[in-house]
Amino acid sequence: MKLLSDPDLVKGFLDPAEGARLYDLVSTAPAGPVLEVGSYCGKSTLYLGSACFVQNRILYAVDHHRGSEEHQLGEEYHDPSLYDADVQKMDSFRTFRTTIDQAGLQNTVVPIVAASELAGRHWATKLAMVFIDGGHSLEAAMTDCKTWSPHIVPGGFLAIHDIFENPADGGQAPHQIYKHSIASGLFVERQRTLTLGVLQRI
Ligand code: SAH
Ligand code: MG
């Protein structure tokens, strides 16, 4: 693995082992671009983007950068340094850009600053891999799944973050879309890395 900057310096919610797995998946995916939903400050983007850089792929990084429910003011994962008091909203885009610039990924990553459903409404590009790490309500997660998985090429990967088998350990929406994807008959399970579920398109 050859990362273009130090992931420890990027705020985010991804274990290094999960990041390394994302890097490996990109490295072995069929030809084509990669897309992530939920970039936040760019930690997962750094792992995925570094792998894309080596292979001359493009990474589409979709995030409205207004934060998920848990990032809002007063919520558990709120980070005051990412709050734009002028508009009274979260704004992780500025920090995200810094991450991309410091890694030299400007010509690899295409930021799409929009809600997932909006970005995907007229999408028609085949994808080698999709990483879903956006909103954690069942509605948001299901929308991400239904919006992006149809574009994955045969042999391509669908990686889903925050899979918890036991509801006591965390919300079940990512697990639900994981199971929904298997039930479609279009994906087979691959080895999991911590909370990172990996499916491969048949
Ligand atoms: N992958 C990141 C963490 C993502 S946190 C890392 O490695 O650290 C989840 C992100 O999803 C937040 O930045 C939030 O703004 C974004 N998000 C939540 N719902 C979304 C939606 N419907 N469309 C686009 N982005 C969304
Ligand atoms: Mg996550």
mmCIF file of N, CA and C in Angstrom, residues 7-118:
data_model
loop_
_atom_site.group_PDB
_atom_site.id
_atom_site.type_symbol
_atom_site.label_atom_id
_atom_site.label_comp_id
_atom_site.label_asym_id
_atom_site.label_seq_id
_atom_site.Cartn_x
_atom_site.Cartn_y
_atom_site.Cartn_z
ATOM 1 N N PRO A 7 -2.826 9.089 6.911
ATOM 2 C CA PRO A 7 -4.258 9.061 7.261
ATOM 3 C C PRO A 7 -4.522 9.442 8.716
ATOM 4 N N ASP A 8 -3.500 9.287 9.583
ATOM 5 C CA ASP A 8 -3.700 9.657 10.987
ATOM 6 C C ASP A 8 -3.942 11.163 11.143
ATOM 7 N N LEU A 9 -3.551 11.941 10.144
ATOM 8 C CA LEU A 9 -3.718 13.388 10.226
ATOM 9 C C LEU A 9 -5.088 13.831 9.709
ATOM 10 N N VAL A 10 -5.867 12.877 9.223
ATOM 11 C CA VAL A 10 -7.193 13.207 8.684
ATOM 12 C C VAL A 10 -8.277 12.746 9.653
ATOM 13 N N LYS A 11 -9.159 13.676 10.032
ATOM 14 C CA LYS A 11 -10.276 13.314 10.907
ATOM 15 C C LYS A 11 -11.188 12.341 10.193
ATOM 16 N N GLY A 12 -11.771 11.440 10.964
ATOM 17 C CA GLY A 12 -12.708 10.538 10.303
ATOM 18 C C GLY A 12 -13.023 9.311 11.107
ATOM 19 N N PHE A 13 -13.721 8.424 10.447
ATOM 20 C CA PHE A 13 -14.303 7.267 11.138
ATOM 21 C C PHE A 13 -13.976 5.983 10.397
ATOM 22 N N LEU A 14 -12.688 5.731 10.236
ATOM 23 C CA LEU A 14 -12.293 4.532 9.505
ATOM 24 C C LEU A 14 -11.061 3.954 10.182
ATOM 25 N N ASP A 15 -11.118 2.680 10.538
ATOM 26 C CA ASP A 15 -9.959 2.020 11.119
ATOM 27 C C ASP A 15 -8.901 1.812 10.030
ATOM 28 N N PRO A 16 -7.618 1.916 10.396
ATOM 29 C CA PRO A 16 -6.558 1.709 9.390
ATOM 30 C C PRO A 16 -6.681 0.373 8.656
ATOM 31 N N ALA A 17 -7.139 -0.664 9.361
ATOM 32 C CA ALA A 17 -7.295 -1.976 8.713
ATOM 33 C C ALA A 17 -8.405 -1.928 7.651
ATOM 34 N N GLU A 18 -9.446 -1.149 7.941
ATOM 35 C CA GLU A 18 -10.528 -0.990 6.962
ATOM 36 C C GLU A 18 -10.038 -0.173 5.766
ATOM 37 N N GLY A 19 -9.242 0.838 6.051
ATOM 38 C CA GLY A 19 -8.670 1.650 4.968
ATOM 39 C C GLY A 19 -7.781 0.808 4.063
ATOM 40 N N ALA A 20 -6.958 -0.023 4.678
ATOM 41 C CA ALA A 20 -6.058 -0.889 3.899
ATOM 42 C C ALA A 20 -6.858 -1.849 3.024
ATOM 43 N N ARG A 21 -7.985 -2.312 3.565
ATOM 44 C CA ARG A 21 -8.832 -3.222 2.777
ATOM 45 C C ARG A 21 -9.437 -2.488 1.581
ATOM 46 N N LEU A 22 -9.866 -1.250 1.816
ATOM 47 C CA LEU A 22 -10.415 -0.467 0.699
ATOM 48 C C LEU A 22 -9.365 -0.316 -0.399
ATOM 49 N N TYR A 23 -8.134 -0.050 0.024
ATOM 50 C CA TYR A 23 -7.024 0.106 -0.929
ATOM 51 C C TYR A 23 -6.848 -1.184 -1.736
ATOM 52 N N ASP A 24 -6.866 -2.310 -1.046
ATOM 53 C CA ASP A 24 -6.685 -3.607 -1.714
ATOM 54 C C ASP A 24 -7.825 -3.914 -2.680
ATOM 55 N N LEU A 25 -9.045 -3.560 -2.279
ATOM 56 C CA LEU A 25 -10.188 -3.828 -3.154
ATOM 57 C C LEU A 25 -10.066 -3.046 -4.460
ATOM 58 N N VAL A 26 -9.710 -1.780 -4.353
ATOM 59 C CA VAL A 26 -9.513 -0.980 -5.571
ATOM 60 C C VAL A 26 -8.442 -1.623 -6.443
ATOM 61 N N SER A 27 -7.375 -2.089 -5.803
ATOM 62 C CA SER A 27 -6.241 -2.655 -6.539
ATOM 63 C C SER A 27 -6.624 -3.901 -7.332
ATOM 64 N N THR A 28 -7.655 -4.622 -6.863
ATOM 65 C CA THR A 28 -8.028 -5.873 -7.537
ATOM 66 C C THR A 28 -9.358 -5.773 -8.288
ATOM 67 N N ALA A 29 -9.965 -4.595 -8.276
ATOM 68 C CA ALA A 29 -11.262 -4.428 -8.948
ATOM 69 C C ALA A 29 -11.077 -4.424 -10.469
ATOM 70 N N PRO A 30 -12.161 -4.746 -11.210
ATOM 71 C CA PRO A 30 -12.083 -4.642 -12.667
ATOM 72 C C PRO A 30 -11.823 -3.191 -13.091
ATOM 73 N N ALA A 31 -11.561 -2.975 -14.350
ATOM 74 C CA ALA A 31 -11.289 -1.621 -14.840
ATOM 75 C C ALA A 31 -12.489 -0.706 -14.606
ATOM 76 N N GLY A 32 -12.199 0.586 -14.409
ATOM 77 C CA GLY A 32 -13.274 1.561 -14.292
ATOM 78 C C GLY A 32 -13.139 2.432 -13.066
ATOM 79 N N PRO A 33 -13.972 3.458 -12.984
ATOM 80 C CA PRO A 33 -13.913 4.381 -11.857
ATOM 81 C C PRO A 33 -14.526 3.807 -10.578
ATOM 82 N N VAL A 34 -14.163 4.452 -9.463
ATOM 83 C CA VAL A 34 -14.642 4.069 -8.136
ATOM 84 C C VAL A 34 -15.490 5.219 -7.608
ATOM 85 N N LEU A 35 -16.490 4.908 -6.787
ATOM 86 C CA LEU A 35 -17.319 5.964 -6.201
ATOM 87 C C LEU A 35 -17.535 5.699 -4.719
ATOM 88 N N GLU A 36 -17.397 6.762 -3.915
ATOM 89 C CA GLU A 36 -17.738 6.637 -2.496
ATOM 90 C C GLU A 36 -18.871 7.585 -2.161
ATOM 91 N N VAL A 37 -19.727 7.157 -1.246
ATOM 92 C CA VAL A 37 -20.770 8.023 -0.700
ATOM 93 C C VAL A 37 -20.420 8.251 0.760
ATOM 94 N N GLY A 38 -20.168 9.513 1.124
ATOM 95 C CA GLY A 38 -19.786 9.844 2.497
ATOM 96 C C GLY A 38 -18.282 9.974 2.616
ATOM 97 N N SER A 39 -17.777 11.163 2.326
ATOM 98 C CA SER A 39 -16.326 11.408 2.353
ATOM 99 C C SER A 39 -15.881 12.066 3.649
ATOM 100 N N TYR A 40 -16.763 12.911 4.198
ATOM 101 C CA TYR A 40 -16.459 13.673 5.413
ATOM 102 C C TYR A 40 -15.162 14.450 5.193
ATOM 103 N N CYS A 41 -14.126 14.242 5.997
ATOM 104 C CA CYS A 41 -12.894 15.014 5.830
ATOM 105 C C CYS A 41 -11.893 14.340 4.881
ATOM 106 N N GLY A 42 -12.276 13.192 4.354
ATOM 107 C CA GLY A 42 -11.447 12.576 3.310
ATOM 108 C C GLY A 42 -10.561 11.418 3.726
ATOM 109 N N LYS A 43 -10.856 10.830 4.887
ATOM 110 C CA LYS A 43 -10.013 9.702 5.322
ATOM 111 C C LYS A 43 -10.165 8.510 4.365
ATOM 112 N N SER A 44 -11.390 8.053 4.145
ATOM 113 C CA SER A 44 -11.595 6.939 3.197
ATOM 114 C C SER A 44 -11.170 7.358 1.794
ATOM 115 N N THR A 45 -11.371 8.630 1.483
ATOM 116 C CA THR A 45 -10.984 9.150 0.167
ATOM 117 C C THR A 45 -9.488 9.007 -0.054
ATOM 118 N N LEU A 46 -8.717 9.202 1.028
ATOM 119 C CA LEU A 46 -7.258 9.083 0.926
ATOM 120 C C LEU A 46 -6.841 7.647 0.581
ATOM 121 N N TYR A 47 -7.464 6.677 1.239
ATOM 122 C CA TYR A 47 -7.137 5.272 0.942
ATOM 123 C C TYR A 47 -7.591 4.889 -0.475
ATOM 124 N N LEU A 48 -8.854 5.175 -0.776
ATOM 125 C CA LEU A 48 -9.387 4.819 -2.099
ATOM 126 C C LEU A 48 -8.651 5.598 -3.198
ATOM 127 N N GLY A 49 -8.445 6.890 -2.937
ATOM 128 C CA GLY A 49 -7.812 7.762 -3.932
ATOM 129 C C GLY A 49 -6.366 7.382 -4.202
ATOM 130 N N SER A 50 -5.643 7.000 -3.161
ATOM 131 C CA SER A 50 -4.242 6.605 -3.355
ATOM 132 C C SER A 50 -4.159 5.374 -4.258
ATOM 133 N N ALA A 51 -5.081 4.438 -4.049
ATOM 134 C CA ALA A 51 -5.101 3.235 -4.897
ATOM 135 C C ALA A 51 -5.511 3.598 -6.324
ATOM 136 N N CYS A 52 -6.454 4.527 -6.457
ATOM 137 C CA CYS A 52 -6.884 4.966 -7.791
ATOM 138 C C CYS A 52 -5.744 5.676 -8.517
ATOM 139 N N PHE A 53 -4.991 6.485 -7.771
ATOM 140 C CA PHE A 53 -3.868 7.240 -8.337
ATOM 141 C C PHE A 53 -2.875 6.300 -9.019
ATOM 142 N N VAL A 54 -2.504 5.240 -8.316
ATOM 143 C CA VAL A 54 -1.532 4.269 -8.842
ATOM 144 C C VAL A 54 -2.030 3.635 -10.137
ATOM 145 N N GLN A 55 -3.332 3.399 -10.191
ATOM 146 C CA GLN A 55 -3.905 2.673 -11.326
ATOM 147 C C GLN A 55 -4.547 3.577 -12.364
ATOM 148 N N ASN A 56 -4.350 4.884 -12.196
ATOM 149 C CA ASN A 56 -4.936 5.838 -13.145
ATOM 150 C C ASN A 56 -6.452 5.741 -13.243
ATOM 151 N N ARG A 57 -7.080 5.508 -12.098
ATOM 152 C CA ARG A 57 -8.539 5.511 -12.071
ATOM 153 C C ARG A 57 -9.011 6.845 -11.530
ATOM 154 N N ILE A 58 -10.303 7.089 -11.691
ATOM 155 C CA ILE A 58 -10.926 8.260 -11.086
ATOM 156 C C ILE A 58 -11.754 7.803 -9.881
ATOM 157 N N LEU A 59 -11.762 8.638 -8.838
ATOM 158 C CA LEU A 59 -12.625 8.390 -7.681
ATOM 159 C C LEU A 59 -13.650 9.519 -7.573
ATOM 160 N N TYR A 60 -14.925 9.185 -7.704
ATOM 161 C CA TYR A 60 -15.991 10.157 -7.453
ATOM 162 C C TYR A 60 -16.287 10.133 -5.961
ATOM 163 N N ALA A 61 -16.243 11.294 -5.335
ATOM 164 C CA ALA A 61 -16.437 11.382 -3.882
ATOM 165 C C ALA A 61 -17.701 12.192 -3.595
ATOM 166 N N VAL A 62 -18.789 11.485 -3.317
ATOM 167 C CA VAL A 62 -20.098 12.121 -3.128
ATOM 168 C C VAL A 62 -20.354 12.422 -1.653
ATOM 169 N N ASP A 63 -20.636 13.675 -1.355
ATOM 170 C CA ASP A 63 -20.998 14.089 0.016
ATOM 171 C C ASP A 63 -21.559 15.508 -0.055
ATOM 172 N N HIS A 64 -22.694 15.750 0.578
ATOM 173 C CA HIS A 64 -23.190 17.140 0.605
ATOM 174 C C HIS A 64 -22.392 17.970 1.611
ATOM 175 N N HIS A 65 -21.565 17.301 2.380
ATOM 176 C CA HIS A 65 -20.693 17.928 3.374
ATOM 177 C C HIS A 65 -21.440 18.719 4.442
ATOM 178 N N ARG A 66 -22.694 18.378 4.645
ATOM 179 C CA ARG A 66 -23.481 18.998 5.725
ATOM 180 C C ARG A 66 -23.600 18.071 6.930
ATOM 181 N N GLY A 67 -22.922 16.932 6.865
ATOM 182 C CA GLY A 67 -22.906 16.018 8.004
ATOM 183 C C GLY A 67 -24.121 15.121 8.077
ATOM 184 N N SER A 68 -23.935 13.990 8.731
ATOM 185 C CA SER A 68 -25.048 13.083 9.002
ATOM 186 C C SER A 68 -25.721 13.536 10.301
ATOM 187 N N GLU A 69 -26.782 12.835 10.685
ATOM 188 C CA GLU A 69 -27.527 13.189 11.910
ATOM 189 C C GLU A 69 -26.579 13.351 13.103
ATOM 190 N N GLU A 70 -25.662 12.392 13.260
ATOM 191 C CA GLU A 70 -24.803 12.366 14.455
ATOM 192 C C GLU A 70 -23.732 13.446 14.473
ATOM 193 N N HIS A 71 -23.572 14.184 13.347
ATOM 194 C CA HIS A 71 -22.561 15.256 13.300
ATOM 195 C C HIS A 71 -23.152 16.628 13.598
ATOM 196 N N GLN A 72 -24.467 16.696 13.687
ATOM 197 C CA GLN A 72 -25.094 18.012 13.848
ATOM 198 C C GLN A 72 -24.824 18.599 15.234
ATOM 199 N N LEU A 73 -24.988 19.912 15.330
ATOM 200 C CA LEU A 73 -24.760 20.640 16.577
ATOM 201 C C LEU A 73 -25.517 19.956 17.723
ATOM 202 N N GLY A 74 -24.788 19.650 18.802
ATOM 203 C CA GLY A 74 -25.419 19.018 19.963
ATOM 204 C C GLY A 74 -25.447 17.505 19.907
ATOM 205 N N GLU A 75 -25.087 16.926 18.771
ATOM 206 C CA GLU A 75 -25.117 15.456 18.651
ATOM 207 C C GLU A 75 -23.753 14.860 19.026
ATOM 208 N N GLU A 76 -23.750 13.530 19.170
ATOM 209 C CA GLU A 76 -22.598 12.826 19.739
ATOM 210 C C GLU A 76 -21.284 13.070 18.991
ATOM 211 N N TYR A 77 -21.335 13.093 17.661
ATOM 212 C CA TYR A 77 -20.101 13.208 16.884
ATOM 213 C C TYR A 77 -19.911 14.595 16.272
ATOM 214 N N HIS A 78 -20.511 15.599 16.914
ATOM 215 C CA HIS A 78 -20.346 16.963 16.408
ATOM 216 C C HIS A 78 -18.915 17.441 16.618
ATOM 217 N N ASP A 79 -18.341 18.034 15.568
ATOM 218 C CA ASP A 79 -16.997 18.613 15.660
ATOM 219 C C ASP A 79 -17.128 20.117 15.414
ATOM 220 N N PRO A 80 -16.961 20.924 16.471
ATOM 221 C CA PRO A 80 -17.181 22.371 16.341
ATOM 222 C C PRO A 80 -16.295 23.015 15.276
ATOM 223 N N SER A 81 -15.130 22.424 15.015
ATOM 224 C CA SER A 81 -14.226 23.033 14.035
ATOM 225 C C SER A 81 -14.744 22.841 12.596
ATOM 226 N N LEU A 82 -15.773 22.012 12.451
ATOM 227 C CA LEU A 82 -16.349 21.804 11.108
ATOM 228 C C LEU A 82 -17.705 22.500 10.987
ATOM 229 N N TYR A 83 -17.992 23.392 11.947
ATOM 230 C CA TYR A 83 -19.294 24.059 11.943
ATOM 231 C C TYR A 83 -19.144 25.457 11.363
ATOM 232 N N ASP A 84 -19.964 25.766 10.381
ATOM 233 C CA ASP A 84 -19.965 27.096 9.783
ATOM 234 C C ASP A 84 -21.052 27.927 10.468
ATOM 235 N N ALA A 85 -20.598 28.765 11.414
ATOM 236 C CA ALA A 85 -21.557 29.516 12.227
ATOM 237 C C ALA A 85 -22.346 30.520 11.390
ATOM 238 N N ASP A 86 -21.748 31.005 10.303
ATOM 239 C CA ASP A 86 -22.437 31.992 9.463
ATOM 240 C C ASP A 86 -23.740 31.437 8.892
ATOM 241 N N VAL A 87 -23.695 30.200 8.460
ATOM 242 C CA VAL A 87 -24.905 29.609 7.879
ATOM 243 C C VAL A 87 -25.552 28.601 8.825
ATOM 244 N N GLN A 88 -24.907 28.432 10.002
ATOM 245 C CA GLN A 88 -25.391 27.485 11.019
ATOM 246 C C GLN A 88 -25.584 26.083 10.448
ATOM 247 N N LYS A 89 -24.534 25.648 9.739
ATOM 248 C CA LYS A 89 -24.552 24.288 9.186
ATOM 249 C C LYS A 89 -23.156 23.689 9.293
ATOM 250 N N MET A 90 -23.111 22.395 9.252
ATOM 251 C CA MET A 90 -21.831 21.693 9.151
ATOM 252 C C MET A 90 -21.247 21.971 7.772
ATOM 253 N N ASP A 91 -19.919 22.009 7.705
ATOM 254 C CA ASP A 91 -19.272 22.129 6.403
ATOM 255 C C ASP A 91 -17.922 21.431 6.447
ATOM 256 N N SER A 92 -17.887 20.195 5.983
ATOM 257 C CA SER A 92 -16.622 19.446 5.976
ATOM 258 C C SER A 92 -15.885 19.585 4.649
ATOM 259 N N PHE A 93 -16.445 20.364 3.726
ATOM 260 C CA PHE A 93 -15.842 20.414 2.385
ATOM 261 C C PHE A 93 -14.473 21.091 2.378
ATOM 262 N N ARG A 94 -14.341 22.163 3.170
ATOM 263 C CA ARG A 94 -13.062 22.878 3.226
ATOM 264 C C ARG A 94 -11.947 21.949 3.709
ATOM 265 N N THR A 95 -12.223 21.215 4.768
ATOM 266 C CA THR A 95 -11.240 20.268 5.304
ATOM 267 C C THR A 95 -10.981 19.139 4.309
ATOM 268 N N PHE A 96 -12.046 18.683 3.665
ATOM 269 C CA PHE A 96 -11.918 17.647 2.634
ATOM 270 C C PHE A 96 -10.956 18.094 1.537
ATOM 271 N N ARG A 97 -11.106 19.331 1.091
ATOM 272 C CA ARG A 97 -10.228 19.849 0.023
ATOM 273 C C ARG A 97 -8.782 19.880 0.466
ATOM 274 N N THR A 98 -8.571 20.253 1.734
ATOM 275 C CA THR A 98 -7.205 20.286 2.256
ATOM 276 C C THR A 98 -6.591 18.891 2.204
ATOM 277 N N THR A 99 -7.389 17.888 2.586
ATOM 278 C CA THR A 99 -6.907 16.501 2.543
ATOM 279 C C THR A 99 -6.503 16.119 1.117
ATOM 280 N N ILE A 100 -7.351 16.457 0.168
ATOM 281 C CA ILE A 100 -7.089 16.118 -1.245
ATOM 282 C C ILE A 100 -5.851 16.854 -1.748
ATOM 283 N N ASP A 101 -5.751 18.140 -1.407
ATOM 284 C CA ASP A 101 -4.612 18.939 -1.859
ATOM 285 C C ASP A 101 -3.305 18.416 -1.274
ATOM 286 N N GLN A 102 -3.325 18.120 0.039
ATOM 287 C CA GLN A 102 -2.087 17.670 0.686
ATOM 288 C C GLN A 102 -1.622 16.319 0.145
ATOM 289 N N ALA A 103 -2.560 15.511 -0.298
ATOM 290 C CA ALA A 103 -2.200 14.201 -0.852
ATOM 291 C C ALA A 103 -1.870 14.290 -2.341
ATOM 292 N N GLY A 104 -2.138 15.440 -2.948
ATOM 293 C CA GLY A 104 -1.905 15.566 -4.387
ATOM 294 C C GLY A 104 -2.885 14.750 -5.211
ATOM 295 N N LEU A 105 -4.110 14.676 -4.719
ATOM 296 C CA LEU A 105 -5.126 13.865 -5.402
ATOM 297 C C LEU A 105 -6.099 14.702 -6.252
ATOM 298 N N GLN A 106 -5.699 15.958 -6.556
ATOM 299 C CA GLN A 106 -6.609 16.845 -7.300
ATOM 300 C C GLN A 106 -6.995 16.296 -8.668
ATOM 301 N N ASN A 107 -6.104 15.514 -9.265
ATOM 302 C CA ASN A 107 -6.405 14.987 -10.609
ATOM 303 C C ASN A 107 -6.913 13.551 -10.582
ATOM 304 N N THR A 108 -7.234 13.088 -9.378
ATOM 305 C CA THR A 108 -7.741 11.718 -9.223
ATOM 306 C C THR A 108 -9.157 11.723 -8.667
ATOM 307 N N VAL A 109 -9.400 12.645 -7.727
ATOM 308 C CA VAL A 109 -10.693 12.687 -7.038
ATOM 309 C C VAL A 109 -11.598 13.764 -7.635
ATOM 310 N N VAL A 110 -12.808 13.379 -7.965
ATOM 311 C CA VAL A 110 -13.827 14.324 -8.431
ATOM 312 C C VAL A 110 -14.846 14.493 -7.323
ATOM 313 N N PRO A 111 -14.776 15.613 -6.577
ATOM 314 C CA PRO A 111 -15.753 15.796 -5.499
ATOM 315 C C PRO A 111 -17.128 16.116 -6.091
ATOM 316 N N ILE A 112 -18.131 15.479 -5.570
ATOM 317 C CA ILE A 112 -19.508 15.791 -5.965
ATOM 318 C C ILE A 112 -20.225 16.228 -4.696
ATOM 319 N N VAL A 113 -20.392 17.552 -4.577
ATOM 320 C CA VAL A 113 -20.967 18.111 -3.354
ATOM 321 C C VAL A 113 -22.480 18.179 -3.523
ATOM 322 N N ALA A 114 -23.117 17.087 -3.222
ATOM 323 C CA ALA A 114 -24.569 16.958 -3.408
ATOM 324 C C ALA A 114 -25.056 15.765 -2.613
ATOM 325 N N ALA A 115 -26.350 15.745 -2.363
ATOM 326 C CA ALA A 115 -26.946 14.569 -1.730
ATOM 327 C C ALA A 115 -26.820 13.382 -2.688
ATOM 328 N N SER A 116 -26.657 12.230 -2.106
ATOM 329 C CA SER A 116 -26.436 11.007 -2.872
ATOM 330 C C SER A 116 -27.514 10.772 -3.941
ATOM 331 N N GLU A 117 -28.753 10.909 -3.550
ATOM 332 C CA GLU A 117 -29.860 10.646 -4.488
ATOM 333 C C GLU A 117 -29.826 11.612 -5.668
ATOM 334 N N LEU A 118 -29.515 12.874 -5.373
ATOM 335 C CA LEU A 118 -29.447 13.894 -6.431
ATOM 336 C C LEU A 118 -28.292 13.600 -7.388
#
